mmCIF file of C-alpha atoms in Angstrom:
data_model
loop_
_atom_site.group_PDB
_atom_site.id
_atom_site.type_symbol
_atom_site.label_atom_id
_atom_site.label_comp_id
_atom_site.label_asym_id
_atom_site.label_seq_id
_atom_site.Cartn_x
_atom_site.Cartn_y
_atom_site.Cartn_z
ATOM 1 C CA MET A 19 0.243 0.648 -0.676
ATOM 2 C CA SER A 20 0.978 3.359 -0.496
ATOM 3 C CA ASP A 21 2.489 5.742 1.813
ATOM 4 C CA SER A 22 0.706 8.780 -0.138
ATOM 5 C CA LEU A 23 -2.641 7.421 0.194
ATOM 6 C CA THR A 24 -5.177 10.348 1.054
ATOM 7 C CA ASN A 25 -6.928 9.624 4.143
ATOM 8 C CA THR A 26 -10.610 11.612 4.802
ATOM 9 C CA GLY A 27 -12.158 12.234 7.788
ATOM 10 C CA LEU A 28 -14.143 14.239 10.586
ATOM 11 C CA ALA A 29 -11.777 16.955 11.650
ATOM 12 C CA LEU A 30 -12.263 19.270 14.786
ATOM 13 C CA LYS A 31 -12.799 22.736 14.481
ATOM 14 C CA LEU A 32 -11.549 24.018 17.811
ATOM 15 C CA LEU A 33 -13.994 26.896 18.677
ATOM 16 C CA PRO A 34 -14.405 28.591 22.166
ATOM 17 C CA ASP A 35 -18.195 28.930 21.600
ATOM 18 C CA ASP A 36 -19.706 26.575 24.199
ATOM 19 C CA LYS A 37 -22.984 26.390 22.525
ATOM 20 C CA LEU A 38 -22.307 25.503 19.496
ATOM 21 C CA LYS A 39 -23.780 21.931 18.348
ATOM 22 C CA SER A 40 -20.982 18.517 17.976
ATOM 23 C CA SER A 41 -21.511 18.901 14.196
ATOM 24 C CA GLU A 42 -20.548 22.769 13.931
ATOM 25 C CA ARG A 43 -16.969 21.518 15.357
ATOM 26 C CA LEU A 44 -16.221 19.531 12.790
ATOM 27 C CA GLN A 45 -15.156 19.573 9.472
ATOM 28 C CA LEU A 46 -14.868 17.287 6.619
ATOM 29 C CA ILE A 47 -11.253 17.209 5.581
ATOM 30 C CA ASP A 48 -8.783 15.363 3.688
ATOM 31 C CA LYS A 49 -5.021 14.986 4.593
ATOM 32 C CA ALA A 50 -1.770 12.493 3.296
ATOM 33 C CA ILE A 51 -1.362 9.688 5.190
ATOM 34 C CA PRO A 52 2.303 10.125 6.583
ATOM 35 C CA SER A 53 4.237 7.097 6.525
ATOM 36 C CA LEU A 54 4.280 4.330 9.530
ATOM 37 C CA ASN A 55 7.084 5.352 12.463
ATOM 38 C CA HIS A 56 8.670 2.334 14.425
ATOM 39 C CA GLY A 57 5.424 0.741 16.962
ATOM 40 C CA GLU A 58 2.885 2.271 14.736
ATOM 41 C CA VAL A 59 -0.072 -0.010 12.730
ATOM 42 C CA LEU A 60 -2.069 1.829 9.803
ATOM 43 C CA ILE A 61 -5.741 0.395 9.568
ATOM 44 C CA LYS A 62 -8.761 0.512 7.250
ATOM 45 C CA VAL A 63 -11.194 1.795 9.800
ATOM 46 C CA ILE A 64 -14.609 -0.213 8.908
ATOM 47 C CA ALA A 65 -16.887 0.914 12.220
ATOM 48 C CA ALA A 66 -16.572 4.024 14.774
ATOM 49 C CA PRO A 67 -18.686 5.160 17.623
ATOM 50 C CA VAL A 68 -19.760 8.212 19.210
ATOM 51 C CA ASN A 69 -18.970 8.397 22.976
ATOM 52 C CA PRO A 70 -19.861 11.354 25.839
ATOM 53 C CA SER A 71 -16.288 11.303 26.054
ATOM 54 C CA ASP A 72 -15.989 12.418 22.121
ATOM 55 C CA LEU A 73 -18.342 15.447 23.244
ATOM 56 C CA VAL A 74 -16.115 16.481 25.859
ATOM 57 C CA TYR A 75 -13.173 16.388 23.679
ATOM 58 C CA LEU A 76 -15.111 18.182 21.088
ATOM 59 C CA MET A 77 -15.799 20.476 23.425
ATOM 60 C CA GLY A 78 -11.685 20.854 24.166
ATOM 61 C CA LYS A 79 -12.299 19.883 28.383
ATOM 62 C CA TYR A 80 -11.146 15.970 27.784
ATOM 63 C CA GLY A 81 -7.832 14.776 29.394
ATOM 64 C CA VAL A 82 -6.396 15.048 25.929
ATOM 65 C CA PRO A 83 -5.355 18.303 25.115
ATOM 66 C CA PRO A 84 -7.692 18.832 21.620
ATOM 67 C CA LYS A 85 -5.702 19.473 18.642
ATOM 68 C CA ASP A 86 -7.264 21.759 15.968
ATOM 69 C CA GLY A 87 -7.225 19.641 12.906
ATOM 70 C CA ASN A 88 -6.948 16.580 14.549
ATOM 71 C CA TYR A 89 -9.848 13.508 13.238
ATOM 72 C CA ALA A 90 -11.574 12.927 16.119
ATOM 73 C CA GLY A 91 -13.562 9.725 17.425
ATOM 74 C CA PHE A 92 -11.495 7.438 20.533
ATOM 75 C CA GLU A 93 -12.063 3.859 19.029
ATOM 76 C CA GLY A 94 -13.744 1.351 16.342
ATOM 77 C CA CYS A 95 -12.766 -1.054 14.976
ATOM 78 C CA GLY A 96 -11.374 -2.169 11.097
ATOM 79 C CA ILE A 97 -9.059 -4.578 9.175
ATOM 80 C CA VAL A 98 -4.431 -3.894 9.961
ATOM 81 C CA VAL A 99 -3.274 -3.326 6.563
ATOM 82 C CA LYS A 100 0.276 -2.277 6.924
ATOM 83 C CA ALA A 101 2.417 -2.727 9.974
ATOM 84 C CA ASN A 102 5.896 -1.316 11.089
ATOM 85 C CA ALA A 103 5.793 -2.963 14.637
ATOM 86 C CA GLY A 104 7.736 -6.180 14.607
ATOM 87 C CA ILE A 105 6.592 -9.977 15.746
ATOM 88 C CA TYR A 106 2.949 -8.606 16.762
ATOM 89 C CA GLY A 107 2.588 -6.316 14.405
ATOM 90 C CA ARG A 108 3.030 -8.379 11.446
ATOM 91 C CA TRP A 109 0.587 -10.974 12.770
ATOM 92 C CA LEU A 110 -2.116 -8.370 13.277
ATOM 93 C CA GLN A 111 -1.908 -7.459 9.327
ATOM 94 C CA GLY A 112 -5.216 -8.630 7.385
ATOM 95 C CA LYS A 113 -6.770 -9.388 10.738
ATOM 96 C CA ARG A 114 -9.935 -7.587 11.802
ATOM 97 C CA VAL A 115 -8.638 -5.186 15.257
ATOM 98 C CA ALA A 116 -11.176 -3.361 17.918
ATOM 99 C CA PHE A 117 -8.700 -0.723 18.158
ATOM 100 C CA PHE A 118 -8.399 2.673 20.726
ATOM 101 C CA ALA A 119 -6.408 5.733 19.032
ATOM 102 C CA THR A 120 -2.758 6.626 20.331
ATOM 103 C CA PRO A 121 -3.836 9.632 22.676
ATOM 104 C CA GLY A 122 -3.172 13.501 20.594
ATOM 105 C CA ASN A 123 -2.981 11.497 17.624
ATOM 106 C CA ASP A 124 -5.519 11.650 14.252
ATOM 107 C CA GLY A 125 -8.763 9.382 16.009
ATOM 108 C CA SER A 126 -11.106 6.653 14.665
ATOM 109 C CA TRP A 127 -13.754 9.273 12.405
ATOM 110 C CA ALA A 128 -11.833 8.285 9.605
ATOM 111 C CA LYS A 129 -10.994 5.852 6.814
ATOM 112 C CA TYR A 130 -7.954 5.085 8.669
ATOM 113 C CA ILE A 131 -6.180 5.843 11.419
ATOM 114 C CA ILE A 132 -2.952 4.919 12.553
ATOM 115 C CA THR A 133 -1.582 3.658 15.755
ATOM 116 C CA ASN A 134 -0.171 1.245 18.228
ATOM 117 C CA PRO A 135 -0.202 -1.857 18.098
ATOM 118 C CA ALA A 136 -0.466 -2.349 21.434
ATOM 119 C CA TYR A 137 -4.112 -0.875 20.952
ATOM 120 C CA CYS A 138 -5.526 -3.159 18.983
ATOM 121 C CA ILE A 139 -7.444 -6.076 20.053
ATOM 122 C CA PRO A 140 -7.733 -9.024 17.531
ATOM 123 C CA LEU A 141 -11.727 -9.763 17.481
ATOM 124 C CA ARG A 142 -13.488 -13.247 18.019
ATOM 125 C CA LYS A 143 -15.768 -14.007 14.074
ATOM 126 C CA ASP A 144 -18.740 -13.639 16.200
ATOM 127 C CA LEU A 145 -18.593 -9.892 17.018
ATOM 128 C CA THR A 146 -20.350 -8.241 14.201
ATOM 129 C CA ASP A 147 -18.491 -4.874 13.154
ATOM 130 C CA GLU A 148 -20.539 -2.499 15.057
ATOM 131 C CA GLN A 149 -20.215 -4.343 18.441
ATOM 132 C CA ALA A 150 -16.620 -5.175 18.374
ATOM 133 C CA ALA A 151 -16.444 -0.591 17.715
ATOM 134 C CA THR A 152 -17.643 -0.299 21.078
ATOM 135 C CA LEU A 153 -15.695 -2.990 22.407
ATOM 136 C CA VAL A 154 -12.890 -0.941 24.167
ATOM 137 C CA VAL A 155 -14.284 2.454 26.127
ATOM 138 C CA ASN A 156 -17.654 1.806 27.342
ATOM 139 C CA PRO A 157 -17.301 -2.475 28.071
ATOM 140 C CA CYS A 158 -13.959 -2.442 28.956
ATOM 141 C CA THR A 159 -14.953 0.603 31.804
ATOM 142 C CA SER A 160 -17.902 -1.218 32.948
ATOM 143 C CA VAL A 161 -15.768 -4.448 33.807
ATOM 144 C CA CYS A 162 -13.096 -2.296 35.483
ATOM 145 C CA LEU A 163 -15.742 -1.010 37.067
ATOM 146 C CA VAL A 164 -17.104 -3.424 39.472
ATOM 147 C CA GLU A 165 -14.242 -5.067 39.445
ATOM 148 C CA ARG A 166 -12.484 -2.768 41.553
ATOM 149 C CA ALA A 167 -16.248 -2.116 43.626
ATOM 150 C CA ARG A 168 -15.372 -5.305 44.662
ATOM 151 C CA GLU A 169 -11.523 -4.665 45.513
ATOM 152 C CA LEU A 170 -12.590 -2.341 48.089
ATOM 153 C CA ASN A 171 -15.013 -4.966 49.412
ATOM 154 C CA ALA A 172 -18.473 -3.075 48.699
ATOM 155 C CA LYS A 173 -21.978 -5.393 48.755
ATOM 156 C CA ALA A 174 -23.860 -2.963 46.242
ATOM 157 C CA ILE A 175 -22.695 0.144 43.644
ATOM 158 C CA VAL A 176 -24.731 3.234 43.811
ATOM 159 C CA LEU A 177 -24.537 4.864 39.603
ATOM 160 C CA ASN A 178 -25.551 7.085 38.164
ATOM 161 C CA ALA A 179 -26.629 8.076 33.869
ATOM 162 C CA ALA A 180 -27.246 4.060 34.792
ATOM 163 C CA ALA A 181 -29.312 4.203 31.128
ATOM 164 C CA SER A 182 -25.895 4.801 29.864
ATOM 165 C CA GLN A 183 -24.109 2.031 28.215
ATOM 166 C CA VAL A 184 -21.474 2.311 30.931
ATOM 167 C CA GLY A 185 -24.044 2.048 33.044
ATOM 168 C CA LYS A 186 -25.902 -0.664 31.093
ATOM 169 C CA GLY A 187 -22.536 -2.903 31.121
ATOM 170 C CA VAL A 188 -22.332 -1.934 35.397
ATOM 171 C CA ILE A 189 -26.131 -3.538 36.029
ATOM 172 C CA ARG A 190 -24.731 -6.802 33.506
ATOM 173 C CA TYR A 191 -22.116 -7.181 35.381
ATOM 174 C CA ALA A 192 -22.802 -6.851 38.838
ATOM 175 C CA ARG A 193 -25.862 -8.898 38.518
ATOM 176 C CA GLN A 194 -23.298 -11.956 37.196
ATOM 177 C CA VAL A 195 -20.669 -11.373 40.118
ATOM 178 C CA GLY A 196 -22.816 -10.991 42.573
ATOM 179 C CA VAL A 197 -22.457 -7.448 42.983
ATOM 180 C CA LYS A 198 -26.188 -5.867 43.511
ATOM 181 C CA THR A 199 -26.996 -2.114 42.045
ATOM 182 C CA ILE A 200 -28.936 0.861 43.038
ATOM 183 C CA ALA A 201 -29.199 3.403 39.643
ATOM 184 C CA THR A 202 -30.148 6.709 39.944
ATOM 185 C CA VAL A 203 -32.490 7.263 36.571
ATOM 186 C CA ARG A 204 -33.904 11.229 36.117
ATOM 187 C CA SER A 205 -36.420 10.199 33.615
ATOM 188 C CA GLU A 206 -39.299 7.642 34.844
ATOM 189 C CA SER A 207 -39.259 6.818 31.504
ATOM 190 C CA ASN A 208 -35.672 4.319 31.928
ATOM 191 C CA LYS A 209 -36.983 2.896 35.349
ATOM 192 C CA GLN A 210 -39.014 0.374 33.806
ATOM 193 C CA LYS A 211 -35.826 -0.466 31.276
ATOM 194 C CA LEU A 212 -32.992 -0.619 34.554
ATOM 195 C CA LEU A 213 -35.391 -3.391 36.119
ATOM 196 C CA GLU A 214 -35.757 -5.798 32.937
ATOM 197 C CA LEU A 215 -32.015 -5.210 32.663
ATOM 198 C CA GLY A 216 -31.529 -6.551 36.727
ATOM 199 C CA VAL A 217 -30.699 -3.825 38.341
ATOM 200 C CA ASP A 218 -31.420 -4.316 42.382
ATOM 201 C CA ALA A 219 -33.298 -1.238 42.950
ATOM 202 C CA VAL A 220 -33.644 2.512 41.147
ATOM 203 C CA LEU A 221 -34.007 5.704 42.230
ATOM 204 C CA ASN A 222 -35.891 9.502 40.235
ATOM 205 C CA THR A 223 -33.235 11.712 41.580
ATOM 206 C CA ASN A 224 -36.574 14.534 40.869
ATOM 207 C CA ASP A 225 -38.913 12.801 43.268
ATOM 208 C CA GLU A 226 -39.298 14.401 46.726
ATOM 209 C CA ASP A 227 -37.872 11.750 48.886
ATOM 210 C CA PHE A 228 -34.951 10.075 47.347
ATOM 211 C CA THR A 229 -31.940 12.181 49.175
ATOM 212 C CA GLU A 230 -33.912 9.945 52.258
ATOM 213 C CA SER A 231 -34.695 6.387 50.035
ATOM 214 C CA LEU A 232 -31.273 6.248 49.268
ATOM 215 C CA LYS A 233 -29.568 6.915 52.412
ATOM 216 C CA ALA A 234 -31.311 3.924 54.166
ATOM 217 C CA LEU A 235 -31.365 1.727 50.743
ATOM 218 C CA ALA A 236 -27.867 2.674 50.469
ATOM 219 C CA LYS A 237 -26.862 1.685 54.556
ATOM 220 C CA GLU A 238 -29.597 -1.773 53.932
ATOM 221 C CA MET A 239 -27.729 -3.229 50.900
ATOM 222 C CA ARG A 240 -24.201 -2.123 52.605
ATOM 223 C CA ALA A 241 -23.674 0.198 49.029
ATOM 224 C CA THR A 242 -20.630 1.657 50.480
ATOM 225 C CA VAL A 243 -19.021 2.185 46.258
ATOM 226 C CA PHE A 244 -20.293 5.432 44.425
ATOM 227 C CA LEU A 245 -19.776 4.815 40.098
ATOM 228 C CA ASP A 246 -19.962 8.923 39.337
ATOM 229 C CA ALA A 247 -20.540 9.601 35.676
ATOM 230 C CA VAL A 248 -22.684 12.842 36.022
ATOM 231 C CA ALA A 249 -19.552 14.508 38.638
ATOM 232 C CA ASP A 250 -19.715 18.208 39.776
ATOM 233 C CA GLU A 251 -22.502 18.759 42.389
ATOM 234 C CA GLU A 252 -23.909 15.593 42.530
ATOM 235 C CA THR A 253 -20.003 13.628 43.646
ATOM 236 C CA ALA A 254 -21.348 15.554 46.940
ATOM 237 C CA LEU A 255 -24.763 14.647 47.089
ATOM 238 C CA ILE A 256 -24.170 10.998 46.740
ATOM 239 C CA SER A 257 -21.325 10.655 48.516
ATOM 240 C CA LYS A 258 -23.177 12.303 51.612
ATOM 241 C CA LEU A 259 -25.932 9.136 51.359
ATOM 242 C CA LEU A 260 -23.590 6.737 51.711
ATOM 243 C CA PRO A 261 -22.799 4.469 54.122
ATOM 244 C CA ALA A 262 -18.920 5.684 56.562
ATOM 245 C CA GLY A 263 -15.706 4.876 54.552
ATOM 246 C CA SER A 264 -17.589 4.577 51.127
ATOM 247 C CA THR A 265 -15.393 5.240 48.242
ATOM 248 C CA ALA A 266 -16.760 7.832 45.239
ATOM 249 C CA ILE A 267 -15.269 6.467 41.656
ATOM 250 C CA VAL A 268 -15.229 9.643 39.283
ATOM 251 C CA TYR A 269 -15.116 8.436 35.944
ATOM 252 C CA GLY A 270 -16.260 10.751 33.567
ATOM 253 C CA ARG A 271 -18.622 14.597 33.297
ATOM 254 C CA LEU A 272 -21.800 14.625 31.945
ATOM 255 C CA THR A 273 -22.868 17.653 33.529
ATOM 256 C CA GLU A 274 -24.714 20.187 31.664
ATOM 257 C CA THR A 275 -21.850 22.792 33.378
ATOM 258 C CA HIS A 276 -18.756 21.025 31.832
ATOM 259 C CA ASP A 277 -17.728 23.148 34.752
ATOM 260 C CA PRO A 278 -13.206 23.113 34.081
ATOM 261 C CA ILE A 279 -12.805 21.306 37.552
ATOM 262 C CA GLY A 280 -15.249 19.184 37.476
ATOM 263 C CA GLY A 281 -16.409 17.077 40.362
ATOM 264 C CA LYS A 282 -16.364 18.581 43.761
ATOM 265 C CA TYR A 283 -16.860 17.083 47.458
ATOM 266 C CA SER A 284 -17.794 17.500 51.352
ATOM 267 C CA VAL A 285 -14.695 18.320 53.397
ATOM 268 C CA ALA A 286 -16.692 17.324 56.274
ATOM 269 C CA ASP A 287 -17.210 13.811 54.689
ATOM 270 C CA VAL A 288 -13.797 13.347 53.656
ATOM 271 C CA ILE A 289 -12.869 14.459 56.905
ATOM 272 C CA PHE A 290 -14.928 12.848 59.441
ATOM 273 C CA ARG A 291 -16.744 10.419 57.393
ATOM 274 C CA ASP A 292 -13.966 8.951 55.554
ATOM 275 C CA VAL A 293 -15.740 9.358 52.148
ATOM 276 C CA ARG A 294 -13.132 8.504 49.555
ATOM 277 C CA ILE A 295 -12.970 10.014 45.974
ATOM 278 C CA GLU A 296 -10.785 8.574 43.313
ATOM 279 C CA GLY A 297 -10.520 8.667 39.282
ATOM 280 C CA PHE A 298 -11.147 6.129 36.458
ATOM 281 C CA TRP A 299 -9.972 6.261 33.288
ATOM 282 C CA LEU A 300 -9.075 3.819 31.010
ATOM 283 C CA SER A 301 -6.393 5.058 28.724
ATOM 284 C CA THR A 302 -4.633 5.009 32.355
ATOM 285 C CA TYR A 303 -5.350 1.849 33.204
ATOM 286 C CA VAL A 304 -3.906 0.288 29.784
ATOM 287 C CA ARG A 305 -0.815 1.687 30.141
ATOM 288 C CA LYS A 306 -0.576 0.649 33.427
ATOM 289 C CA ALA A 307 -1.786 -3.010 33.384
ATOM 290 C CA GLY A 308 0.351 -3.764 30.391
ATOM 291 C CA PRO A 309 -0.732 -5.738 27.316
ATOM 292 C CA ILE A 310 -1.817 -8.969 29.065
ATOM 293 C CA LYS A 311 -4.030 -7.740 31.253
ATOM 294 C CA THR A 312 -5.562 -5.462 29.158
ATOM 295 C CA LEU A 313 -5.336 -8.750 26.658
ATOM 296 C CA LEU A 314 -7.042 -10.640 29.044
ATOM 297 C CA LEU A 315 -9.610 -7.753 30.346
ATOM 298 C CA THR A 316 -10.737 -7.513 26.464
ATOM 299 C CA ARG A 317 -10.961 -11.738 26.717
ATOM 300 C CA LYS A 318 -13.382 -11.114 28.937
ATOM 301 C CA VAL A 319 -15.335 -8.581 27.740
ATOM 302 C CA GLN A 320 -15.760 -10.321 24.497
ATOM 303 C CA LYS A 321 -16.719 -13.136 25.936
ATOM 304 C CA LEU A 322 -19.476 -11.522 27.638
ATOM 305 C CA PHE A 323 -20.374 -10.309 24.301
ATOM 306 C CA ALA A 324 -20.776 -13.230 23.017
ATOM 307 C CA GLU A 325 -22.773 -14.713 25.372
ATOM 308 C CA GLY A 326 -25.460 -11.446 25.372
ATOM 309 C CA ILE A 327 -24.631 -10.546 28.518
ATOM 310 C CA PHE A 328 -23.510 -7.539 27.446
ATOM 311 C CA ASN A 329 -24.736 -5.460 24.372
ATOM 312 C CA THR A 330 -24.550 -2.858 22.849
ATOM 313 C CA ASP A 331 -27.518 -0.147 21.758
ATOM 314 C CA LEU A 332 -27.272 0.731 18.806
ATOM 315 C CA TYR A 333 -29.404 4.066 17.130
ATOM 316 C CA GLY A 334 -28.115 3.303 13.899
ATOM 317 C CA SER A 335 -24.435 3.422 11.096
ATOM 318 C CA PHE A 336 -24.436 6.507 9.141
ATOM 319 C CA GLY A 337 -21.455 7.929 6.630
ATOM 320 C CA PHE A 338 -20.127 10.944 6.380
ATOM 321 C CA ASN A 339 -23.148 12.703 4.775
ATOM 322 C CA GLU A 340 -25.235 11.833 7.303
ATOM 323 C CA PHE A 341 -22.728 11.711 10.577
ATOM 324 C CA LEU A 342 -23.238 15.335 11.695
ATOM 325 C CA THR A 343 -27.223 15.265 11.952
ATOM 326 C CA ALA A 344 -27.047 11.942 13.971
ATOM 327 C CA ILE A 345 -24.020 13.228 16.048
ATOM 328 C CA ASP A 346 -25.956 15.591 17.209
ATOM 329 C CA HIS A 347 -29.117 13.432 17.618
ATOM 330 C CA TYR A 348 -26.669 11.110 19.936
ATOM 331 C CA ALA A 349 -25.873 14.293 22.357
ATOM 332 C CA GLU A 350 -29.814 15.379 23.190
ATOM 333 C CA HIS A 351 -30.572 11.400 23.324
ATOM 334 C CA LYS A 352 -27.710 9.114 24.422
ATOM 335 C CA SER A 353 -30.144 6.260 25.597
ATOM 336 C CA ASP A 354 -31.318 5.823 21.763
ATOM 337 C CA GLY A 355 -28.237 3.989 21.358
ATOM 338 C CA LYS A 356 -25.073 4.672 19.994
ATOM 339 C CA VAL A 357 -24.371 6.397 16.487
ATOM 340 C CA ILE A 358 -22.008 4.699 14.224
ATOM 341 C CA LEU A 359 -19.519 6.011 11.949
ATOM 342 C CA LYS A 360 -18.638 3.554 9.069
ATOM 343 C CA PRO A 361 -16.537 6.243 7.113
ATOM 344 C CA ASN A 362 -15.093 3.622 4.292
ATOM 345 C CA GLU A 363 -19.275 3.181 3.023
ATOM 346 C CA SER A 364 -19.732 7.247 2.384
ATOM 347 C CA HIS A 365 -20.210 8.808 -0.656
#
């Protein structure tokens, strides 16, 4: 394959206006694909999803510094078409893999992506392209969060944004390993869906007795871990309702304020009730875990998909022309399911 091959993708337009839609922060551009450095592989992208973290990145407020003109998108699946990466890289050539982008480099919302082979996961044949494209960020995060709760000896977990893909994954996996879940939602429409999924209790944050109900349930079920995807004031609000010695794990920032500082917390709870707050970011986990531990994690996740325990809800698959409209829909209606870009099927 020629190094002069041209790539096409959706690149970030870094703009300061917080009120702009996600689609207004992207532009379709062509760029030449550079020669591979040692330790890199070239992947022809089959499918790439939109995650909440992508939307925050487009606003320039994610943990990865935004680069104007870089293709966006953190994960996807595709075929490794070229490698300059030793034995493992050569072995990956021709294989369908799930992958995530190298932080700071071009992302997955393009026809091709260059990434590190350590960020590539060979795929089982029984996973669809759409499910494979969503394999890394959300399902792996769900498993890691539940495993961390088990390390902390939690008998039950409280989670917000429970109708999200991570939230649903946490409920499914926690049920399998014997950890109970208490979900908080902001919409009555999500309650029945989560109960059918296997959650042990669902509370609406808008109910008048929400705080009293959550405090009583957390004590009864010994819920000593809070998985927080919202941050800001909610970190302190829910942590205050959990038993002493509990841990809040902040892994997202869905709050509409997009406060650059992020989560808030109660100093009194931290000092006098031994409430702890820690963060989780999958990129950090993978970097620290190393390739063998990461491979074991992704094999477990693929097995959960194959067994039907994990299943990513899909809104639809789109080419470049329809994707911008679809991403704005996702920004407002995340519980409808994932929006998938199929860049090589675009016209």
